[in-house]
Tab-separated table of C-alpha atoms and ligand atoms in Angstrom:
chain	number	residue	atom	x	y	z
A	28	MET	CA	-125.857	-115.650	-127.431
A	29	SER	CA	-129.420	-115.649	-128.327
A	30	ASP	CA	-128.942	-111.843	-128.273
A	31	ASP	CA	-127.548	-110.507	-131.967
A	32	PRO	CA	-125.818	-107.318	-130.562
A	33	PHE	CA	-123.604	-109.369	-129.758
A	34	ARG	CA	-122.712	-110.630	-133.074
A	35	ARG	CA	-123.185	-107.440	-134.868
A	36	ASP	CA	-120.934	-106.341	-132.433
A	37	LEU	CA	-118.275	-109.153	-133.049
A	38	SER	CA	-119.192	-108.278	-136.554
A	39	ALA	CA	-118.482	-104.635	-136.971
A	40	THR	CA	-115.249	-105.320	-135.143
A	41	LEU	CA	-114.195	-108.465	-136.759
A	42	ALA	CA	-114.978	-106.321	-140.050
A	43	ALA	CA	-112.564	-103.444	-138.395
A	44	ILE	CA	-110.068	-105.144	-137.886
A	45	GLU	CA	-109.811	-106.424	-141.411
A	46	GLY	CA	-110.016	-103.473	-142.718
A	47	MET	CA	-106.722	-102.263	-141.229
A	48	LEU	CA	-104.992	-105.521	-142.211
A	49	GLY	CA	-105.933	-104.420	-146.075
A	50	GLU	CA	-103.094	-101.639	-145.281
A	51	LEU	CA	-100.725	-104.418	-144.064
A	52	PRO	CA	-98.651	-106.184	-146.845
A	53	GLY	CA	-97.316	-110.095	-145.829
A	54	ASP	CA	-98.119	-113.270	-144.451
A	55	VAL	CA	-98.991	-112.223	-141.133
A	56	ALA	CA	-101.931	-110.106	-142.993
A	57	LYS	CA	-102.750	-113.667	-144.191
A	58	GLN	CA	-103.230	-115.647	-141.637
A	59	ILE	CA	-105.452	-113.006	-139.478
A	60	ARG	CA	-107.724	-112.979	-141.953
A	61	HIS	CA	-107.914	-116.718	-142.282
A	62	LYS	CA	-108.770	-116.445	-138.536
A	63	LEU	CA	-111.191	-114.094	-139.178
A	64	LYS	CA	-112.394	-116.277	-141.441
A	65	ASP	CA	-113.297	-118.848	-139.545
A	66	ILE	CA	-114.352	-116.448	-136.314
A	67	ARG	CA	-117.041	-115.330	-137.862
A	68	GLU	CA	-118.057	-118.490	-138.863
A	69	ILE	CA	-118.632	-120.400	-136.220
A	70	LEU	CA	-119.637	-117.050	-133.428
A	71	VAL	CA	-121.170	-114.840	-136.326
A	72	GLU	CA	-122.538	-117.627	-138.883
A	73	ARG	CA	-123.974	-119.512	-136.422
A	74	ARG	CA	-126.891	-121.452	-137.017
A	75	ALA	CA	-128.822	-124.466	-136.471
A	76	PRO	CA	-127.385	-128.073	-138.384
A	77	ARG	CA	-129.809	-129.032	-140.299
A	78	PHE	CA	-131.177	-132.488	-140.753
A	79	VAL	CA	-133.045	-134.756	-142.287
A	80	LEU	CA	-134.801	-137.726	-141.349
A	81	VAL	CA	-135.033	-140.782	-143.384
A	82	GLY	CA	-137.239	-143.657	-141.344
A	83	ARG	CA	-140.661	-145.018	-141.561
A	84	ARG	CA	-143.238	-144.405	-138.834
A	85	GLY	CA	-142.505	-145.648	-135.940
A	86	SER	CA	-138.315	-145.918	-136.533
A	87	GLY	CA	-137.662	-143.272	-134.004
A	88	LYS	CA	-137.613	-140.115	-135.435
A	89	SER	CA	-139.262	-138.138	-132.467
A	90	SER	CA	-137.957	-140.232	-130.590
A	91	LEU	CA	-134.363	-138.917	-130.956
A	92	VAL	CA	-135.246	-135.961	-132.023
A	93	ASN	CA	-135.921	-136.046	-128.047
A	94	ALA	CA	-132.629	-138.033	-127.486
A	95	LEU	CA	-130.203	-135.284	-129.333
A	96	TYR	CA	-132.224	-132.335	-126.521
A	97	GLY	CA	-132.734	-134.415	-123.596
A	98	GLU	CA	-136.112	-133.389	-123.022
A	99	ARG	CA	-139.432	-134.139	-124.735
A	100	VAL	CA	-139.777	-131.667	-127.426
A	101	ALA	CA	-141.395	-133.520	-130.482
A	102	GLU	CA	-144.296	-135.368	-129.976
A	103	VAL	CA	-143.835	-139.362	-129.855
A	104	GLY	CA	-145.723	-142.407	-131.132
A	105	HIS	CA	-148.066	-140.535	-133.461
A	106	VAL	CA	-150.242	-142.942	-134.583
A	107	LYS	CA	-151.988	-140.598	-136.949
A	108	ALA	CA	-150.026	-139.930	-140.398
A	109	GLN	CA	-149.195	-136.426	-140.944
A	110	THR	CA	-150.998	-134.690	-143.957
A	111	GLY	CA	-149.300	-132.623	-146.048
A	112	ALA	CA	-146.545	-132.320	-147.847
A	113	PRO	CA	-142.901	-132.327	-145.825
A	114	ARG	CA	-141.740	-129.074	-144.361
A	115	TRP	CA	-138.142	-127.780	-142.382
A	116	PHE	CA	-139.111	-127.181	-138.532
A	117	THR	CA	-137.061	-126.027	-136.010
A	118	TYR	CA	-136.938	-127.157	-133.078
A	119	ASP	CA	-136.684	-123.680	-131.109
A	120	ARG	CA	-135.549	-123.717	-127.604
A	121	ASP	CA	-133.646	-122.525	-124.379
A	122	GLU	CA	-131.468	-125.146	-125.012
A	123	GLY	CA	-130.416	-124.262	-128.434
A	124	GLN	CA	-131.989	-124.701	-132.212
A	125	LEU	CA	-132.147	-127.659	-133.987
A	126	ASP	CA	-134.017	-127.931	-137.607
A	127	PHE	CA	-134.823	-131.169	-139.292
A	128	LEU	CA	-136.853	-132.008	-142.186
A	129	ASP	CA	-138.864	-135.221	-140.986
A	130	THR	CA	-139.630	-136.836	-144.631
A	131	ARG	CA	-142.992	-138.854	-142.813
A	132	GLY	CA	-141.872	-142.806	-144.626
A	133	PHE	CA	-142.444	-141.518	-147.954
A	134	GLN	CA	-140.504	-144.637	-148.672
A	135	GLU	CA	-143.455	-146.503	-146.825
A	136	ALA	CA	-145.440	-146.147	-150.398
A	137	HIS	CA	-143.514	-149.185	-152.243
A	138	ARG	CA	-147.515	-150.652	-153.858
A	139	PRO	CA	-147.603	-149.604	-156.815
A	140	GLU	CA	-150.312	-147.958	-156.163
A	141	GLU	CA	-148.496	-145.927	-154.552
A	142	ALA	CA	-145.760	-145.069	-156.941
A	143	ASP	CA	-147.225	-142.389	-157.579
A	144	ASP	CA	-147.233	-140.587	-154.499
A	145	ALA	CA	-143.931	-141.302	-154.081
A	146	ALA	CA	-142.484	-139.758	-156.620
A	147	THR	CA	-145.190	-136.938	-155.688
A	148	ALA	CA	-143.426	-136.869	-152.181
A	149	LEU	CA	-140.243	-137.263	-153.385
A	150	GLU	CA	-140.262	-134.146	-155.020
A	151	SER	CA	-141.854	-132.705	-152.832
A	152	ILE	CA	-139.140	-133.311	-150.258
A	153	LEU	CA	-136.896	-131.931	-152.769
A	154	LEU	CA	-138.445	-128.746	-153.328
A	155	GLU	CA	-138.333	-128.232	-149.600
A	156	LEU	CA	-134.455	-128.641	-149.321
A	157	GLU	CA	-133.840	-126.365	-152.065
A	158	LYS	CA	-135.169	-123.303	-149.319
A	159	LYS	CA	-132.270	-125.031	-146.941
A	160	SER	CA	-129.624	-127.140	-147.944
A	161	PRO	CA	-129.544	-129.672	-144.998
A	162	ASP	CA	-125.831	-130.961	-143.369
A	163	ALA	CA	-126.736	-134.408	-143.046
A	164	VAL	CA	-129.049	-136.954	-143.711
A	165	LEU	CA	-129.819	-139.813	-141.181
A	166	PHE	CA	-130.813	-142.864	-142.271
A	167	LEU	CA	-133.466	-144.775	-139.334
A	168	VAL	CA	-133.915	-148.030	-138.822
A	169	LYS	CA	-135.160	-149.949	-136.287
A	170	ALA	CA	-132.992	-152.475	-134.936
A	171	THR	CA	-135.218	-155.364	-135.137
A	172	GLU	CA	-136.202	-154.775	-138.953
A	173	VAL	CA	-132.589	-154.307	-140.503
A	174	GLY	CA	-132.496	-156.821	-142.649
A	175	ALA	CA	-133.735	-157.086	-146.522
A	176	ALA	CA	-137.010	-155.288	-145.819
A	177	ILE	CA	-135.112	-152.111	-145.723
A	178	ASP	CA	-133.580	-152.440	-149.552
A	179	GLY	CA	-136.907	-150.529	-150.436
A	180	ASP	CA	-135.802	-147.149	-148.328
A	181	LEU	CA	-132.596	-147.780	-148.898
A	182	ASP	CA	-133.706	-147.697	-153.025
A	183	GLU	CA	-135.304	-144.245	-152.084
A	184	THR	CA	-133.115	-142.613	-150.075
A	185	GLU	CA	-130.077	-143.648	-152.925
A	186	THR	CA	-132.907	-141.605	-155.468
A	187	LEU	CA	-132.719	-138.553	-152.625
A	188	LEU	CA	-129.317	-138.037	-152.680
A	189	GLU	CA	-128.666	-138.762	-156.518
A	190	ARG	CA	-130.714	-135.927	-157.043
A	191	LEU	CA	-129.731	-134.015	-154.610
A	192	ARG	CA	-125.625	-134.394	-155.825
A	193	ARG	CA	-127.611	-133.957	-159.331
A	194	LYS	CA	-128.694	-130.498	-157.943
A	195	HIS	CA	-126.643	-129.174	-155.976
A	196	GLY	CA	-123.297	-130.960	-156.557
A	197	VAL	CA	-122.123	-131.671	-152.449
A	198	GLY	CA	-122.643	-135.359	-151.218
A	199	LEU	CA	-124.618	-135.541	-148.212
A	200	PRO	CA	-123.367	-137.120	-145.409
A	201	LEU	CA	-125.164	-140.011	-144.441
A	202	VAL	CA	-125.336	-141.841	-141.297
A	203	CYS	CA	-126.846	-144.697	-140.641
A	204	VAL	CA	-128.960	-144.582	-137.536
A	205	ILE	CA	-129.794	-147.974	-135.849
A	206	THR	CA	-132.714	-147.656	-133.270
A	207	GLN	CA	-134.224	-149.403	-130.353
A	208	CYS	CA	-131.376	-151.716	-130.088
A	209	ASP	CA	-132.142	-151.954	-126.586
A	210	LEU	CA	-135.070	-154.401	-127.519
A	211	LEU	CA	-132.495	-156.792	-129.075
A	212	GLU	CA	-131.929	-160.140	-127.092
A	213	PRO	CA	-131.008	-160.394	-124.502
A	214	LYS	CA	-134.083	-157.946	-124.083
A	215	ASP	CA	-133.244	-157.941	-119.687
A	216	VAL	CA	-129.963	-156.515	-120.464
A	217	THR	CA	-129.817	-152.527	-120.053
A	218	LEU	CA	-127.252	-150.976	-122.049
A	219	HIS	CA	-127.850	-147.936	-120.474
A	220	ALA	CA	-127.286	-149.496	-117.086
A	221	PRO	CA	-124.616	-151.898	-117.979
A	222	ASP	CA	-123.019	-152.400	-114.391
A	223	ALA	CA	-126.352	-154.693	-113.148
A	224	PHE	CA	-125.070	-157.775	-115.848
A	225	GLU	CA	-122.844	-160.311	-115.876
A	226	PRO	CA	-119.959	-158.710	-118.672
A	227	ARG	CA	-120.772	-162.019	-121.114
A	228	ASP	CA	-124.097	-160.626	-121.202
A	229	LEU	CA	-123.245	-158.011	-121.890
A	230	GLN	CA	-121.210	-158.550	-124.541
A	231	GLU	CA	-123.571	-160.887	-126.116
A	232	LYS	CA	-126.213	-158.004	-126.630
A	233	ARG	CA	-123.232	-155.693	-128.048
A	234	GLU	CA	-122.597	-157.856	-130.244
A	235	ARG	CA	-125.744	-158.018	-131.719
A	236	VAL	CA	-125.736	-154.694	-131.837
A	237	LYS	CA	-122.136	-155.199	-133.983
A	238	HIS	CA	-124.096	-156.738	-136.104
A	239	VAL	CA	-127.013	-155.220	-137.122
A	240	GLU	CA	-124.349	-152.445	-137.227
A	241	ARG	CA	-122.321	-154.554	-140.020
A	242	LEU	CA	-125.568	-155.688	-141.651
A	243	VAL	CA	-126.470	-152.429	-142.658
A	244	GLU	CA	-123.635	-150.801	-143.304
A	245	ASP	CA	-122.396	-153.497	-146.018
A	246	GLN	CA	-126.330	-153.423	-147.478
A	247	VAL	CA	-125.470	-149.267	-147.802
A	248	ARG	CA	-121.743	-150.268	-149.597
A	249	GLN	CA	-123.120	-151.948	-151.994
A	250	ARG	CA	-124.895	-148.672	-153.422
A	251	PRO	CA	-123.035	-147.125	-155.438
A	252	GLY	CA	-124.874	-144.038	-154.815
A	253	LEU	CA	-124.672	-144.450	-151.192
A	254	ARG	CA	-121.345	-145.826	-150.585
A	255	ASP	CA	-119.752	-142.650	-150.467
A	256	HIS	CA	-121.713	-140.823	-148.414
A	257	PHE	CA	-121.723	-143.962	-145.840
A	258	VAL	CA	-119.835	-142.237	-142.383
A	259	ALA	CA	-121.071	-144.157	-140.024
A	260	SER	CA	-123.916	-146.879	-139.093
A	261	ILE	CA	-124.421	-147.064	-135.330
A	262	GLY	CA	-126.682	-148.774	-132.837
A	263	ILE	CA	-128.029	-146.899	-129.836
A	264	SER	CA	-131.291	-146.494	-127.626
A	265	ALA	CA	-132.963	-143.293	-127.672
A	266	TYR	CA	-135.795	-144.639	-125.147
A	267	GLN	CA	-136.965	-142.180	-122.580
A	268	SER	CA	-140.290	-142.193	-120.483
A	269	TRP	CA	-141.999	-138.715	-118.896
A	270	ARG	CA	-144.548	-138.290	-116.773
A	271	ASP	CA	-148.402	-136.297	-117.567
A	272	ASP	CA	-146.303	-132.838	-115.225
A	273	GLY	CA	-144.037	-133.098	-118.302
A	274	SER	CA	-141.155	-134.756	-115.593
A	275	ARG	CA	-139.178	-137.743	-117.063
A	276	ARG	CA	-140.038	-141.118	-115.565
A	277	SER	CA	-137.102	-142.460	-117.287
A	278	ASP	CA	-134.187	-142.127	-119.825
A	279	GLN	CA	-132.419	-144.718	-121.260
A	280	ARG	CA	-130.322	-143.664	-123.577
A	281	TRP	CA	-127.738	-145.567	-125.426
A	282	ARG	CA	-124.401	-144.062	-127.619
A	283	VAL	CA	-126.357	-140.904	-128.380
A	284	ASP	CA	-123.112	-139.347	-127.468
A	285	ASP	CA	-121.379	-141.503	-129.764
A	286	LEU	CA	-124.353	-140.211	-132.590
A	287	VAL	CA	-123.785	-136.262	-131.958
A	288	SER	CA	-119.484	-137.104	-132.302
A	289	PHE	CA	-120.223	-138.685	-135.414
A	290	LEU	CA	-122.279	-135.458	-136.644
A	291	PHE	CA	-120.816	-132.751	-134.891
A	292	GLU	CA	-117.321	-133.932	-136.852
A	293	ARG	CA	-119.387	-133.539	-140.247
A	294	LEU	CA	-120.923	-130.438	-140.049
A	295	PRO	CA	-120.049	-127.258	-141.229
A	296	GLN	CA	-118.319	-124.915	-138.676
A	297	GLN	CA	-121.374	-122.629	-138.329
A	298	ALA	CA	-123.399	-125.084	-137.703
A	299	ARG	CA	-121.270	-126.563	-134.802
A	300	MET	CA	-121.573	-124.445	-131.745
A	301	GLU	CA	-125.123	-125.431	-132.091
A	302	LEU	CA	-125.204	-129.269	-132.203
A	303	VAL	CA	-122.706	-128.969	-128.893
A	304	ARG	CA	-125.125	-126.653	-126.873
A	305	VAL	CA	-127.823	-128.784	-127.508
A	306	ALA	CA	-126.605	-132.098	-126.750
A	307	ARG	CA	-124.493	-131.160	-123.933
A	308	VAL	CA	-121.943	-133.788	-124.736
A	309	GLN	CA	-119.009	-132.754	-121.800
A	310	HIS	CA	-115.834	-133.477	-124.784
A	311	LEU	CA	-117.516	-132.779	-127.130
A	312	GLN	CA	-118.165	-129.087	-125.595
A	313	ARG	CA	-114.401	-129.253	-124.629
A	314	LYS	CA	-112.917	-129.546	-127.977
A	315	MET	CA	-115.319	-126.553	-129.618
A	316	ALA	CA	-114.269	-124.629	-127.060
A	317	LYS	CA	-110.234	-125.534	-126.966
A	318	SER	CA	-110.103	-124.922	-130.447
A	319	LEU	CA	-112.115	-121.917	-129.998
A	320	THR	CA	-109.236	-120.354	-127.577
A	321	THR	CA	-106.700	-121.945	-129.640
A	322	LEU	CA	-107.565	-120.066	-132.421
A	323	VAL	CA	-108.685	-116.173	-130.870
A	324	ALA	CA	-105.363	-116.290	-129.125
A	325	SER	CA	-103.189	-116.798	-132.398
A	326	MET	CA	-105.197	-114.322	-133.980
A	327	CYS	CA	-104.358	-112.360	-131.083
A	328	ALA	CA	-100.810	-113.029	-130.953
A	329	GLY	CA	-101.120	-112.223	-134.775
A	330	LEU	CA	-102.502	-108.933	-134.324
A	331	ALA	CA	-100.118	-108.219	-131.667
A	332	ALA	CA	-97.275	-108.783	-134.299
A	333	THR	CA	-98.636	-106.497	-136.671
A	334	PRO	CA	-98.481	-102.882	-136.232
A	335	ILE	CA	-101.901	-101.745	-135.455
A	336	PRO	CA	-101.669	-100.663	-132.502
A	337	VAL	CA	-104.110	-104.148	-130.551
A	338	GLY	CA	-102.637	-103.430	-126.658
A	339	ASP	CA	-104.005	-100.451	-125.868
A	340	ILE	CA	-106.966	-100.219	-127.773
A	341	GLY	CA	-109.009	-103.211	-126.529
A	342	PRO	CA	-109.645	-105.572	-129.466
A	343	LEU	CA	-107.457	-107.158	-127.401
A	344	THR	CA	-110.534	-107.645	-124.988
A	345	SER	CA	-113.194	-107.756	-127.516
A	346	LEU	CA	-112.128	-111.076	-128.684
A	347	GLN	CA	-111.459	-111.965	-125.316
A	348	VAL	CA	-115.398	-111.027	-124.348
A	349	ALA	CA	-116.090	-112.894	-126.960
A	350	LEU	CA	-114.077	-116.189	-126.033
A	351	VAL	CA	-115.847	-116.565	-123.099
A	352	VAL	CA	-119.430	-115.796	-124.154
A	353	ALA	CA	-118.703	-118.345	-126.730
A	354	ILE	CA	-117.724	-120.849	-124.322
A	355	GLY	CA	-120.439	-119.751	-121.351
A	356	TYR	CA	-122.872	-120.177	-124.944
A	357	VAL	CA	-120.740	-123.727	-125.816
A	358	SER	CA	-121.925	-124.984	-121.827
A	359	GLY	CA	-124.966	-124.943	-122.193
A	360	ARG	CA	-125.182	-120.984	-120.993
A	361	ASP	CA	-125.594	-117.155	-122.505
A	362	PRO	CA	-123.817	-115.013	-120.813
A	363	SER	CA	-123.917	-111.722	-122.463
A	364	PRO	CA	-120.819	-109.094	-122.720
A	365	GLU	CA	-121.721	-107.700	-119.326
A	366	THR	CA	-121.554	-111.176	-117.964
A	367	ALA	CA	-118.250	-112.531	-119.482
A	368	ARG	CA	-116.783	-108.792	-118.808
A	369	GLU	CA	-117.744	-109.490	-114.575
A	370	PHE	CA	-115.865	-112.886	-115.223
A	371	LEU	CA	-112.574	-110.867	-116.470
A	372	GLY	CA	-112.718	-109.390	-113.637
A	373	ALA	CA	-113.129	-111.802	-111.108
A	374	ILE	CA	-110.106	-113.956	-112.692
A	375	GLY	CA	-108.350	-111.362	-112.372
A	376	VAL	CA	-107.937	-109.692	-115.982
A	377	ASN	CA	-107.069	-106.180	-116.247
A	378	VAL	CA	-110.313	-105.151	-118.230
A	379	GLY	CA	-110.882	-101.793	-117.158
A	380	ILE	CA	-109.177	-100.161	-119.368
A	381	GLY	CA	-110.772	-101.986	-122.227
A	382	PHE	CA	-113.415	-100.148	-124.444
A	383	ALA	CA	-116.842	-101.132	-124.283
A	384	PHE	CA	-117.523	-103.644	-126.318
A	385	ARG	CA	-119.305	-101.893	-128.892
A	386	GLU	CA	-116.986	-98.813	-129.092
A	387	THR	CA	-113.990	-101.261	-130.289
A	388	ALA	CA	-114.640	-101.121	-133.663
A	389	ARG	CA	-114.776	-97.490	-133.673
A	390	ALA	CA	-111.732	-96.534	-131.667
A	391	LEU	CA	-110.203	-99.047	-134.082
A	392	VAL	CA	-110.542	-96.698	-137.122
A	393	LYS	CA	-109.629	-93.779	-134.867
A	394	PHE	CA	-106.192	-95.156	-133.622
A	395	ILE	CA	-105.104	-96.247	-137.540
A	396	PHE	CA	-101.596	-94.341	-137.519
A	397	PRO	CA	-98.441	-95.351	-138.791
A	398	GLY	CA	-95.664	-96.507	-136.652
A	399	ALA	CA	-98.047	-96.411	-133.864
A	400	GLY	CA	-96.599	-99.517	-132.558
A	401	ASN	CA	-97.915	-102.095	-129.899
A	402	LEU	CA	-97.652	-102.875	-126.207
A	403	VAL	CA	-98.525	-106.468	-126.581
A	404	SER	CA	-96.238	-109.159	-127.890
A	405	ALA	CA	-97.077	-111.401	-130.040
A	406	SER	CA	-96.405	-114.335	-126.914
A	407	VAL	CA	-98.026	-112.173	-124.279
A	408	ALA	CA	-101.434	-111.951	-126.078
A	409	PHE	CA	-101.519	-115.644	-127.118
A	410	ALA	CA	-100.640	-116.329	-123.526
A	411	GLY	CA	-103.259	-114.651	-122.031
A	412	THR	CA	-105.877	-115.392	-124.088
A	413	TRP	CA	-104.753	-118.855	-124.202
A	414	ALA	CA	-104.943	-118.021	-119.811
A	415	VAL	CA	-108.541	-117.115	-120.424
A	416	GLY	CA	-109.835	-119.671	-122.671
A	417	SER	CA	-108.339	-122.575	-120.292
A	418	ALA	CA	-109.873	-120.732	-117.064
A	419	ALA	CA	-113.456	-119.755	-119.232
A	420	ILE	CA	-113.787	-123.587	-120.280
A	421	ALA	CA	-112.804	-124.566	-116.035
A	422	TYR	CA	-115.602	-122.479	-115.185
A	423	PHE	CA	-118.180	-123.189	-117.304
A	424	ILE	CA	-117.713	-126.648	-118.938
A	425	ASP	CA	-116.362	-128.094	-115.955
A	426	GLY	CA	-117.697	-126.626	-113.419
A	427	VAL	CA	-115.358	-124.617	-110.896
A	428	SER	CA	-115.441	-121.957	-108.866
A	429	ILE	CA	-114.298	-118.569	-109.172
A	430	GLU	CA	-111.596	-118.746	-107.290
A	431	GLU	CA	-110.314	-122.006	-108.981
A	432	ALA	CA	-110.715	-120.475	-112.459
A	433	ARG	CA	-108.894	-117.698	-111.136
A	434	ARG	CA	-106.260	-119.799	-109.708
A	435	ARG	CA	-106.291	-121.776	-113.384
A	436	TRP	CA	-105.778	-118.455	-115.032
A	437	ARG	CA	-103.012	-117.598	-112.951
A	438	LEU	CA	-101.762	-120.459	-113.162
A	439	ALA	CA	-102.394	-120.864	-117.655
A	440	ARG	CA	-99.667	-118.282	-118.036
A	441	ALA	CA	-97.148	-119.269	-116.053
A	442	THR	CA	-97.324	-122.086	-117.971
A	443	GLU	CA	-96.822	-120.438	-121.306
A	444	GLY	CA	-94.582	-123.485	-123.231
A	445	ASP	CA	-95.521	-125.867	-121.429
A	446	ASP	CA	-96.546	-129.052	-123.358
A	447	GLU	CA	-99.974	-128.486	-122.050
A	448	SER	CA	-101.056	-125.375	-123.520
A	449	PRO	CA	-100.778	-125.067	-127.576
A	450	ARG	CA	-97.497	-123.742	-128.883
A	451	GLU	CA	-97.903	-119.816	-130.242
A	452	PRO	CA	-98.057	-120.251	-133.764
A	453	GLN	CA	-94.807	-118.816	-136.018
A	454	LEU	CA	-94.732	-116.152	-136.572
A	455	PRO	CA	-92.530	-114.189	-139.069
A	456	GLU	CA	-90.956	-111.270	-137.602
A	457	LYS	CA	-92.580	-109.218	-136.181
A	458	THR	CA	-92.921	-105.814	-137.849
A	459	LYS	CA	-91.157	-103.003	-137.177
A	460	GLY	CA	-92.756	-100.263	-135.017
A	461	SER	CA	-93.730	-103.013	-131.799
A	462	PRO	CA	-91.319	-102.630	-128.574
A	463	ALA	CA	-89.505	-105.622	-126.649
A	464	GLU	CA	-91.558	-108.864	-125.675
A	465	GLY	CA	-93.369	-108.587	-122.437
A	466	GLU	CA	-93.470	-104.658	-121.652
A	467	ARG	CA	-96.332	-104.483	-121.268
A	468	ASP	CA	-98.597	-107.023	-119.874
A	469	ASP	CA	-102.982	-105.732	-120.386
A	470	SER	CA	-103.543	-109.202	-122.413
B	10	GDP	N1	-137.029	-148.932	-127.269
B	10	GDP	C1	-136.973	-148.187	-127.348
B	10	GDP	N2	-138.020	-147.203	-127.568
B	10	GDP	C2	-138.102	-146.401	-128.947
B	10	GDP	C3	-137.044	-145.849	-129.426
B	10	GDP	N3	-137.200	-144.336	-130.116
B	10	GDP	C4	-138.301	-144.893	-129.954
B	10	GDP	N4	-139.106	-145.855	-129.653
B	10	GDP	C5	-140.572	-145.960	-129.059
B	10	GDP	O1	-141.147	-146.485	-130.330
B	10	GDP	C6	-142.526	-145.499	-131.274
B	10	GDP	C7	-142.239	-144.643	-132.098
B	10	GDP	O2	-140.758	-143.402	-131.763
B	10	GDP	P1	-141.257	-142.416	-132.423
B	10	GDP	O3	-140.530	-141.378	-132.339
B	10	GDP	O4	-142.958	-141.970	-132.276
B	10	GDP	O5	-140.863	-143.057	-134.128
B	10	GDP	P2	-141.150	-141.586	-134.828
B	10	GDP	O6	-142.649	-142.148	-135.674
B	10	GDP	O7	-140.183	-142.024	-136.323
B	10	GDP	O8	-141.224	-140.663	-134.977
B	10	GDP	C8	-142.262	-144.962	-129.792
B	10	GDP	O9	-142.861	-146.027	-128.712
B	10	GDP	C9	-141.571	-144.931	-129.060
B	10	GDP	O10	-141.431	-144.737	-127.468
B	10	GDP	C10	-135.260	-146.871	-128.564
B	10	GDP	O11	-134.395	-146.312	-129.308
B	10	GDP	N5	-135.659	-147.629	-127.498
B	11	MG	MG1	-143.267	-138.830	-135.464
């Protein structure tokens, strides 16, 4: 989906559908409009998540960026202090985009003679945050440095969040990330590869992690200016090491996935896909893909319940193509609409009669006339789209073969209404002009 024509075409399709809804009264139109908005936010307005990193030099900010990507994208362990005002930085990779504002240890200036610098640093951070508003603040502290020593850092974070709230009226989520948990005692017990150790030794180490998590959480909760922002305090290991040739020597990441889950839940819809794509957390990929499937399927069902002649002119196909493109994208791949159509053809969906994706909007406009009637029933539109989503999830996320995806597609259609699949949303009575359910099945 890096290609903007996809988003432009989808945007045009959604706008055309919305335009037609203008003519329709009632609940169905309202429900479809809601879903259109969600689909637009997730797919058309998709953007990089934006994180503010607060943490001293060496607290592991760059390592965390690398841990999210699973690759070396940021320079680690730079001893030299960076100069100049902090700026948003976009990591723009094939894997996806993430935006970070590294506050560069503005909280390190506690000595009186540096107080001015700290104030200046805060002002320049706030100025930068006016250009792009952040989605979350990540407060990083080393597991071995948790305690009274972070009071000053929390002071600064409190000031930052208060100023932001006064200015923009938003309560940003604050996630405390306790880094380098692998270095807690017992040091030789490795959290990322626990199998070789005795349960009681592992238990001891995990208890220590829990203990520092609780310490940080308690400190945060004592502060009125932070308490309401607090989301989680989570201990991780972000350590990876690379050889000179760029290959990874070791991967000692631990609980980065859990951190991603917390962030995911707090992000606006527009920023979720990108995080899930970058971080490759499979259960989140599946969750995102499933909720998109449900969303698109129920919108297709809604459309089929209107007198808009969706069955024959391609919006359903277009939306299903968009769904496949999106699921492929979430999985870390980047299928074009053409590839998605090929996928649909390969699993057995009849896409031949559908219009080409970019023709849809035009076709829709051409076909608006009263009483045209529908060739696809709501439940068929729902089941058909749901089955397409299920097959795409199996293929792109679970990595099954195309034959198996085809089997899943058939199965998903056959098991419509099972507890396995979500129910078709309750829609009001179909508007007249539609033939009986199941009369024709193009979905
Ligand atoms: N063992 C271990 N070392 C880490 C971890 N995270 C960062 N480091 C190391 O800590 C040092 C500073 O990390 P860096 O990411 O550059 O910190 P930054 O200054 O906040 O960007 C580097 O030597 C990293 O390899 C971790 O989770 N475990
Ligand atoms: Mg750094």
